[in-house]
């Protein structure tokens, strides 16, 4: 029997990136003696996308003495230490693989920070493969991103599978275009009315895992 594939987004799906960034921005502004109102600016800068070049801008704005590269490396270390993956979700990844799922991570971002988070949280050792967009310049929602993630898990998109994520365009629209079934993590939001709906909407990653585990029961029954 083919092992079914499920790909998970990382930020705000498996880990609470937003919460970690809020804490980090507070610490960063304190550490560098910046005014309180600069917190929101620093947070905005790293919130959308954080790359080494982001720290060129921050460094020039505040005339910081260290190099952008030093700031970037400190950021990677700090964020990796601050994010966590709930135990119930880590256990869920183990349960999926025990139920013969092929489990992968498909994430946009810079490879060093994304890989650092995956190691620090213990996700790395619980998945079959990881693809970070920077590693082959293929960002979600491009189909190529999902194809490369499937390949890292030792399979191909043609065999179907699932995408789980919090971003309506990158994860759900992109996943659907790549031929995957989709589960949207709401994180307290409602599905945007203009986008075509995912197959399922759930409040958090553990609920998505429970849903997939039910599907694997169906899958086994069909196969038997
Ligand atoms: Mg996300």
PDB file of C-alpha atoms and ligand atoms in Angstrom:
ATOM      1  CA  UNK A   1       0.000   0.000   0.000  1.00  0.00           C
ATOM      2  CA  UNK A   2       1.254   3.537  -0.894  1.00  0.00           C
ATOM      3  CA  UNK A   3       1.986   5.604   2.182  1.00  0.00           C
ATOM      4  CA  UNK A   4      -0.215   8.718   1.859  1.00  0.00           C
ATOM      5  CA  UNK A   5       1.590  12.097   1.934  1.00  0.00           C
ATOM      6  CA  UNK A   6       0.833  15.041   4.198  1.00  0.00           C
ATOM      7  CA  UNK A   7       2.780  18.303   4.056  1.00  0.00           C
ATOM      8  CA  UNK A   8       2.626  20.824   6.896  1.00  0.00           C
ATOM      9  CA  UNK A   9       3.424  24.503   6.755  1.00  0.00           C
ATOM     10  CA  UNK A  10       5.758  25.530   9.622  1.00  0.00           C
ATOM     11  CA  UNK A  11       5.064  29.102  10.799  1.00  0.00           C
ATOM     12  CA  UNK A  12       1.774  29.589  12.635  1.00  0.00           C
ATOM     13  CA  UNK A  13       0.825  26.025  11.715  1.00  0.00           C
ATOM     14  CA  UNK A  14       3.246  23.757  13.625  1.00  0.00           C
ATOM     15  CA  UNK A  15       4.879  26.580  15.625  1.00  0.00           C
ATOM     16  CA  UNK A  16       3.622  29.921  16.959  1.00  0.00           C
ATOM     17  CA  UNK A  17       5.931  32.233  15.003  1.00  0.00           C
ATOM     18  CA  UNK A  18       3.886  35.370  15.624  1.00  0.00           C
ATOM     19  CA  UNK A  19       4.012  34.992  19.419  1.00  0.00           C
ATOM     20  CA  UNK A  20       7.773  34.423  19.334  1.00  0.00           C
ATOM     21  CA  UNK A  21       8.298  37.511  17.143  1.00  0.00           C
ATOM     22  CA  UNK A  22       6.357  39.772  19.505  1.00  0.00           C
ATOM     23  CA  UNK A  23       8.568  38.637  22.411  1.00  0.00           C
ATOM     24  CA  UNK A  24      11.703  38.907  20.295  1.00  0.00           C
ATOM     25  CA  UNK A  25      10.931  42.478  19.155  1.00  0.00           C
ATOM     26  CA  UNK A  26      10.470  43.543  22.793  1.00  0.00           C
ATOM     27  CA  UNK A  27      13.774  41.955  23.774  1.00  0.00           C
ATOM     28  CA  UNK A  28      15.620  43.355  20.751  1.00  0.00           C
ATOM     29  CA  UNK A  29      14.539  46.940  21.370  1.00  0.00           C
ATOM     30  CA  UNK A  30      15.439  46.644  25.085  1.00  0.00           C
ATOM     31  CA  UNK A  31      18.834  45.114  24.321  1.00  0.00           C
ATOM     32  CA  UNK A  32      19.767  47.882  21.884  1.00  0.00           C
ATOM     33  CA  UNK A  33      18.350  50.721  24.001  1.00  0.00           C
ATOM     34  CA  UNK A  34      15.712  51.676  21.398  1.00  0.00           C
ATOM     35  CA  UNK A  35      12.557  53.624  22.176  1.00  0.00           C
ATOM     36  CA  UNK A  36       9.412  51.606  22.945  1.00  0.00           C
ATOM     37  CA  UNK A  37       7.650  52.899  19.849  1.00  0.00           C
ATOM     38  CA  UNK A  38      10.324  51.281  17.674  1.00  0.00           C
ATOM     39  CA  UNK A  39       9.059  47.858  18.723  1.00  0.00           C
ATOM     40  CA  UNK A  40       6.195  47.954  16.255  1.00  0.00           C
ATOM     41  CA  UNK A  41       8.543  48.997  13.442  1.00  0.00           C
ATOM     42  CA  UNK A  42      11.035  46.203  14.189  1.00  0.00           C
ATOM     43  CA  UNK A  43       8.185  43.703  14.470  1.00  0.00           C
ATOM     44  CA  UNK A  44       6.732  44.782  11.118  1.00  0.00           C
ATOM     45  CA  UNK A  45      10.119  44.448   9.473  1.00  0.00           C
ATOM     46  CA  UNK A  46      10.563  40.777  10.446  1.00  0.00           C
ATOM     47  CA  UNK A  47       6.893  39.794  10.415  1.00  0.00           C
ATOM     48  CA  UNK A  48       6.244  39.517   6.692  1.00  0.00           C
ATOM     49  CA  UNK A  49       9.585  37.953   5.737  1.00  0.00           C
ATOM     50  CA  UNK A  50      12.880  37.848   7.601  1.00  0.00           C
ATOM     51  CA  UNK A  51      16.129  37.466   5.664  1.00  0.00           C
ATOM     52  CA  UNK A  52      19.709  38.662   6.324  1.00  0.00           C
ATOM     53  CA  UNK A  53      18.942  41.758   4.205  1.00  0.00           C
ATOM     54  CA  UNK A  54      16.184  42.727   6.665  1.00  0.00           C
ATOM     55  CA  UNK A  55      18.938  43.350   9.206  1.00  0.00           C
ATOM     56  CA  UNK A  56      20.813  45.673   6.835  1.00  0.00           C
ATOM     57  CA  UNK A  57      17.802  47.964   7.026  1.00  0.00           C
ATOM     58  CA  UNK A  58      17.432  47.646  10.809  1.00  0.00           C
ATOM     59  CA  UNK A  59      21.169  48.189  11.326  1.00  0.00           C
ATOM     60  CA  UNK A  60      21.253  51.389   9.244  1.00  0.00           C
ATOM     61  CA  UNK A  61      18.085  52.791  10.789  1.00  0.00           C
ATOM     62  CA  UNK A  62      19.422  52.458  14.360  1.00  0.00           C
ATOM     63  CA  UNK A  63      23.151  52.877  13.513  1.00  0.00           C
ATOM     64  CA  UNK A  64      23.928  49.634  15.356  1.00  0.00           C
ATOM     65  CA  UNK A  65      27.643  48.808  15.760  1.00  0.00           C
ATOM     66  CA  UNK A  66      27.416  45.096  14.793  1.00  0.00           C
ATOM     67  CA  UNK A  67      27.217  43.750  11.237  1.00  0.00           C
ATOM     68  CA  UNK A  68      23.932  42.745   9.593  1.00  0.00           C
ATOM     69  CA  UNK A  69      25.265  39.199   9.511  1.00  0.00           C
ATOM     70  CA  UNK A  70      25.874  39.191  13.281  1.00  0.00           C
ATOM     71  CA  UNK A  71      22.371  40.555  13.861  1.00  0.00           C
ATOM     72  CA  UNK A  72      20.900  37.898  11.563  1.00  0.00           C
ATOM     73  CA  UNK A  73      22.726  35.059  13.337  1.00  0.00           C
ATOM     74  CA  UNK A  74      21.612  36.336  16.738  1.00  0.00           C
ATOM     75  CA  UNK A  75      18.035  36.545  15.405  1.00  0.00           C
ATOM     76  CA  UNK A  76      18.162  32.919  14.205  1.00  0.00           C
ATOM     77  CA  UNK A  77      19.443  31.712  17.573  1.00  0.00           C
ATOM     78  CA  UNK A  78      16.915  33.781  19.553  1.00  0.00           C
ATOM     79  CA  UNK A  79      13.878  32.791  17.476  1.00  0.00           C
ATOM     80  CA  UNK A  80      14.844  29.098  17.432  1.00  0.00           C
ATOM     81  CA  UNK A  81      14.997  29.228  21.243  1.00  0.00           C
ATOM     82  CA  UNK A  82      11.665  31.079  21.530  1.00  0.00           C
ATOM     83  CA  UNK A  83       9.383  29.047  19.244  1.00  0.00           C
ATOM     84  CA  UNK A  84       7.908  25.784  20.404  1.00  0.00           C
ATOM     85  CA  UNK A  85       5.695  23.083  18.983  1.00  0.00           C
ATOM     86  CA  UNK A  86       2.932  21.854  21.332  1.00  0.00           C
ATOM     87  CA  UNK A  87       3.577  18.340  22.719  1.00  0.00           C
ATOM     88  CA  UNK A  88       0.212  17.182  21.373  1.00  0.00           C
ATOM     89  CA  UNK A  89       1.317  18.184  17.863  1.00  0.00           C
ATOM     90  CA  UNK A  90       4.751  16.506  18.180  1.00  0.00           C
ATOM     91  CA  UNK A  91       3.004  13.339  19.390  1.00  0.00           C
ATOM     92  CA  UNK A  92       0.557  13.700  16.493  1.00  0.00           C
ATOM     93  CA  UNK A  93       3.414  13.672  13.950  1.00  0.00           C
ATOM     94  CA  UNK A  94       4.620  10.394  15.502  1.00  0.00           C
ATOM     95  CA  UNK A  95       1.063   9.008  15.382  1.00  0.00           C
ATOM     96  CA  UNK A  96       0.714   9.881  11.703  1.00  0.00           C
ATOM     97  CA  UNK A  97       3.942   8.117  10.799  1.00  0.00           C
ATOM     98  CA  UNK A  98       2.931   5.115  12.930  1.00  0.00           C
ATOM     99  CA  UNK A  99      -0.309   5.050  10.893  1.00  0.00           C
ATOM    100  CA  UNK A 100       1.898   4.825   7.752  1.00  0.00           C
ATOM    101  CA  UNK A 101       1.643   8.480   6.670  1.00  0.00           C
ATOM    102  CA  UNK A 102       4.578  10.102   4.935  1.00  0.00           C
ATOM    103  CA  UNK A 103       4.986  13.409   6.792  1.00  0.00           C
ATOM    104  CA  UNK A 104       6.778  16.478   5.443  1.00  0.00           C
ATOM    105  CA  UNK A 105       7.276  20.194   6.080  1.00  0.00           C
ATOM    106  CA  UNK A 106       6.815  22.680   3.218  1.00  0.00           C
ATOM    107  CA  UNK A 107       7.834  26.168   4.310  1.00  0.00           C
ATOM    108  CA  UNK A 108       8.743  29.507   2.764  1.00  0.00           C
ATOM    109  CA  UNK A 109      11.692  31.353   4.253  1.00  0.00           C
ATOM    110  CA  UNK A 110      15.443  31.423   4.743  1.00  0.00           C
ATOM    111  CA  UNK A 111      16.957  27.973   5.168  1.00  0.00           C
ATOM    112  CA  UNK A 112      19.085  28.684   8.257  1.00  0.00           C
ATOM    113  CA  UNK A 113      16.275  30.114  10.405  1.00  0.00           C
ATOM    114  CA  UNK A 114      13.668  27.549   9.296  1.00  0.00           C
ATOM    115  CA  UNK A 115      16.063  24.619   9.835  1.00  0.00           C
ATOM    116  CA  UNK A 116      17.114  26.043  13.245  1.00  0.00           C
ATOM    117  CA  UNK A 117      13.454  26.161  14.339  1.00  0.00           C
ATOM    118  CA  UNK A 118      12.809  22.626  13.100  1.00  0.00           C
ATOM    119  CA  UNK A 119      15.768  21.284  15.112  1.00  0.00           C
ATOM    120  CA  UNK A 120      15.070  23.273  18.257  1.00  0.00           C
ATOM    121  CA  UNK A 121      11.427  22.200  18.416  1.00  0.00           C
ATOM    122  CA  UNK A 122      12.072  18.505  17.720  1.00  0.00           C
ATOM    123  CA  UNK A 123      10.036  18.545  14.490  1.00  0.00           C
ATOM    124  CA  UNK A 124      13.049  17.542  12.324  1.00  0.00           C
ATOM    125  CA  UNK A 125      13.347  14.105  13.849  1.00  0.00           C
ATOM    126  CA  UNK A 126       9.624  13.418  13.461  1.00  0.00           C
ATOM    127  CA  UNK A 127       9.191  13.997   9.733  1.00  0.00           C
ATOM    128  CA  UNK A 128      10.263  12.196   6.551  1.00  0.00           C
ATOM    129  CA  UNK A 129      11.414  15.335   4.745  1.00  0.00           C
ATOM    130  CA  UNK A 130      11.654  19.124   4.788  1.00  0.00           C
ATOM    131  CA  UNK A 131      11.746  21.663   1.991  1.00  0.00           C
ATOM    132  CA  UNK A 132      12.540  25.342   2.647  1.00  0.00           C
ATOM    133  CA  UNK A 133      11.832  27.693  -0.297  1.00  0.00           C
ATOM    134  CA  UNK A 134      15.272  29.340  -0.231  1.00  0.00           C
ATOM    135  CA  UNK A 135      16.978  25.972  -0.834  1.00  0.00           C
ATOM    136  CA  UNK A 136      15.825  25.938  -4.473  1.00  0.00           C
ATOM    137  CA  UNK A 137      14.261  29.374  -4.906  1.00  0.00           C
ATOM    138  CA  UNK A 138      10.749  27.911  -5.088  1.00  0.00           C
ATOM    139  CA  UNK A 139       8.214  29.691  -2.894  1.00  0.00           C
ATOM    140  CA  UNK A 140       4.669  28.632  -2.112  1.00  0.00           C
ATOM    141  CA  UNK A 141       2.193  28.967  -3.837  1.00  0.00           C
ATOM    142  CA  UNK A 142       4.299  27.706  -6.790  1.00  0.00           C
ATOM    143  CA  UNK A 143       3.561  24.047  -7.593  1.00  0.00           C
ATOM    144  CA  UNK A 144       7.309  23.471  -7.830  1.00  0.00           C
ATOM    145  CA  UNK A 145       7.581  24.121  -4.090  1.00  0.00           C
ATOM    146  CA  UNK A 146       5.141  21.306  -3.275  1.00  0.00           C
ATOM    147  CA  UNK A 147       6.784  18.982  -5.815  1.00  0.00           C
ATOM    148  CA  UNK A 148      10.183  19.518  -4.168  1.00  0.00           C
ATOM    149  CA  UNK A 149       8.686  18.945  -0.707  1.00  0.00           C
ATOM    150  CA  UNK A 150       7.102  15.678  -1.905  1.00  0.00           C
ATOM    151  CA  UNK A 151      10.454  14.632  -3.373  1.00  0.00           C
ATOM    152  CA  UNK A 152      12.174  15.267  -0.015  1.00  0.00           C
ATOM    153  CA  UNK A 153       9.667  12.797   1.436  1.00  0.00           C
ATOM    154  CA  UNK A 154      10.528  10.233  -1.244  1.00  0.00           C
ATOM    155  CA  UNK A 155       7.344  10.572  -3.287  1.00  0.00           C
ATOM    156  CA  UNK A 156       5.705  12.561  -6.092  1.00  0.00           C
ATOM    157  CA  UNK A 157       2.672  14.843  -6.280  1.00  0.00           C
ATOM    158  CA  UNK A 158       0.931  12.600  -8.806  1.00  0.00           C
ATOM    159  CA  UNK A 159       0.121  10.200  -5.961  1.00  0.00           C
ATOM    160  CA  UNK A 160      -2.082  12.837  -4.293  1.00  0.00           C
ATOM    161  CA  UNK A 161      -1.828  13.864  -0.667  1.00  0.00           C
ATOM    162  CA  UNK A 162      -2.677  16.679   1.708  1.00  0.00           C
ATOM    163  CA  UNK A 163      -1.447  20.181   2.527  1.00  0.00           C
ATOM    164  CA  UNK A 164      -2.064  21.695   5.979  1.00  0.00           C
ATOM    165  CA  UNK A 165      -1.407  25.401   6.578  1.00  0.00           C
ATOM    166  CA  UNK A 166      -2.627  28.779   7.821  1.00  0.00           C
ATOM    167  CA  UNK A 167      -2.115  30.896   4.677  1.00  0.00           C
ATOM    168  CA  UNK A 168      -5.136  30.944   2.315  1.00  0.00           C
ATOM    169  CA  UNK A 169      -3.091  31.784  -0.782  1.00  0.00           C
ATOM    170  CA  UNK A 170       0.274  30.072  -0.209  1.00  0.00           C
ATOM    171  CA  UNK A 171      -0.883  26.919   1.563  1.00  0.00           C
ATOM    172  CA  UNK A 172      -4.474  26.375   0.460  1.00  0.00           C
ATOM    173  CA  UNK A 173      -4.552  27.909  -3.044  1.00  0.00           C
ATOM    174  CA  UNK A 174      -1.033  26.614  -3.751  1.00  0.00           C
ATOM    175  CA  UNK A 175      -1.754  23.169  -2.320  1.00  0.00           C
ATOM    176  CA  UNK A 176      -4.938  22.826  -4.347  1.00  0.00           C
ATOM    177  CA  UNK A 177      -3.175  23.870  -7.580  1.00  0.00           C
ATOM    178  CA  UNK A 178      -0.549  21.230  -6.835  1.00  0.00           C
ATOM    179  CA  UNK A 179      -3.317  18.602  -6.716  1.00  0.00           C
ATOM    180  CA  UNK A 180      -3.356  18.209  -2.935  1.00  0.00           C
ATOM    181  CA  UNK A 181      -6.371  18.113  -0.621  1.00  0.00           C
ATOM    182  CA  UNK A 182      -6.229  20.967   1.858  1.00  0.00           C
ATOM    183  CA  UNK A 183      -6.795  21.695   5.544  1.00  0.00           C
ATOM    184  CA  UNK A 184      -6.761  25.314   6.671  1.00  0.00           C
ATOM    185  CA  UNK A 185      -5.628  26.221  10.201  1.00  0.00           C
ATOM    186  CA  UNK A 186      -7.904  29.091  11.217  1.00  0.00           C
ATOM    187  CA  UNK A 187      -5.984  30.319  14.308  1.00  0.00           C
ATOM    188  CA  UNK A 188      -9.213  32.085  15.348  1.00  0.00           C
ATOM    189  CA  UNK A 189      -9.948  33.625  11.918  1.00  0.00           C
ATOM    190  CA  UNK A 190     -12.822  32.921   9.492  1.00  0.00           C
ATOM    191  CA  UNK A 191     -12.112  31.722   5.976  1.00  0.00           C
ATOM    192  CA  UNK A 192     -11.798  34.762   3.646  1.00  0.00           C
ATOM    193  CA  UNK A 193     -15.024  34.876   1.564  1.00  0.00           C
ATOM    194  CA  UNK A 194     -13.276  35.585  -1.771  1.00  0.00           C
ATOM    195  CA  UNK A 195     -11.051  32.516  -1.755  1.00  0.00           C
ATOM    196  CA  UNK A 196     -12.362  29.097  -2.765  1.00  0.00           C
ATOM    197  CA  UNK A 197     -12.742  26.934   0.292  1.00  0.00           C
ATOM    198  CA  UNK A 198     -10.281  24.343   1.536  1.00  0.00           C
ATOM    199  CA  UNK A 199     -11.489  20.734   2.003  1.00  0.00           C
ATOM    200  CA  UNK A 200     -11.516  21.274   5.776  1.00  0.00           C
ATOM    201  CA  UNK A 201     -11.190  24.154   8.231  1.00  0.00           C
ATOM    202  CA  UNK A 202      -9.853  23.397  11.720  1.00  0.00           C
ATOM    203  CA  UNK A 203      -8.773  25.605  14.629  1.00  0.00           C
ATOM    204  CA  UNK A 204      -5.224  24.243  15.122  1.00  0.00           C
ATOM    205  CA  UNK A 205      -2.680  21.654  13.939  1.00  0.00           C
ATOM    206  CA  UNK A 206      -3.709  18.944  16.389  1.00  0.00           C
ATOM    207  CA  UNK A 207      -7.267  19.024  15.005  1.00  0.00           C
ATOM    208  CA  UNK A 208      -5.844  18.623  11.479  1.00  0.00           C
ATOM    209  CA  UNK A 209      -3.822  15.614  12.617  1.00  0.00           C
ATOM    210  CA  UNK A 210      -6.900  14.001  14.212  1.00  0.00           C
ATOM    211  CA  UNK A 211      -8.789  14.468  10.951  1.00  0.00           C
ATOM    212  CA  UNK A 212      -5.969  12.862   8.947  1.00  0.00           C
ATOM    213  CA  UNK A 213      -5.801   9.941  11.377  1.00  0.00           C
ATOM    214  CA  UNK A 214      -9.519   9.324  10.710  1.00  0.00           C
ATOM    215  CA  UNK A 215      -8.773   9.361   6.981  1.00  0.00           C
ATOM    216  CA  UNK A 216      -6.039   6.789   7.471  1.00  0.00           C
ATOM    217  CA  UNK A 217      -8.611   4.465   9.141  1.00  0.00           C
ATOM    218  CA  UNK A 218     -10.792   4.873   6.007  1.00  0.00           C
ATOM    219  CA  UNK A 219      -7.768   4.303   3.834  1.00  0.00           C
ATOM    220  CA  UNK A 220      -6.916   1.016   5.599  1.00  0.00           C
ATOM    221  CA  UNK A 221     -10.530  -0.163   5.381  1.00  0.00           C
ATOM    222  CA  UNK A 222     -10.677   0.590   1.656  1.00  0.00           C
ATOM    223  CA  UNK A 223      -7.399  -1.226   1.116  1.00  0.00           C
ATOM    224  CA  UNK A 224      -8.620  -4.260   3.151  1.00  0.00           C
TER     225      UNK A 224
HETATM  226 MG1  LIG B   1       2.253  29.812   7.946  1.00  0.00          MG
END
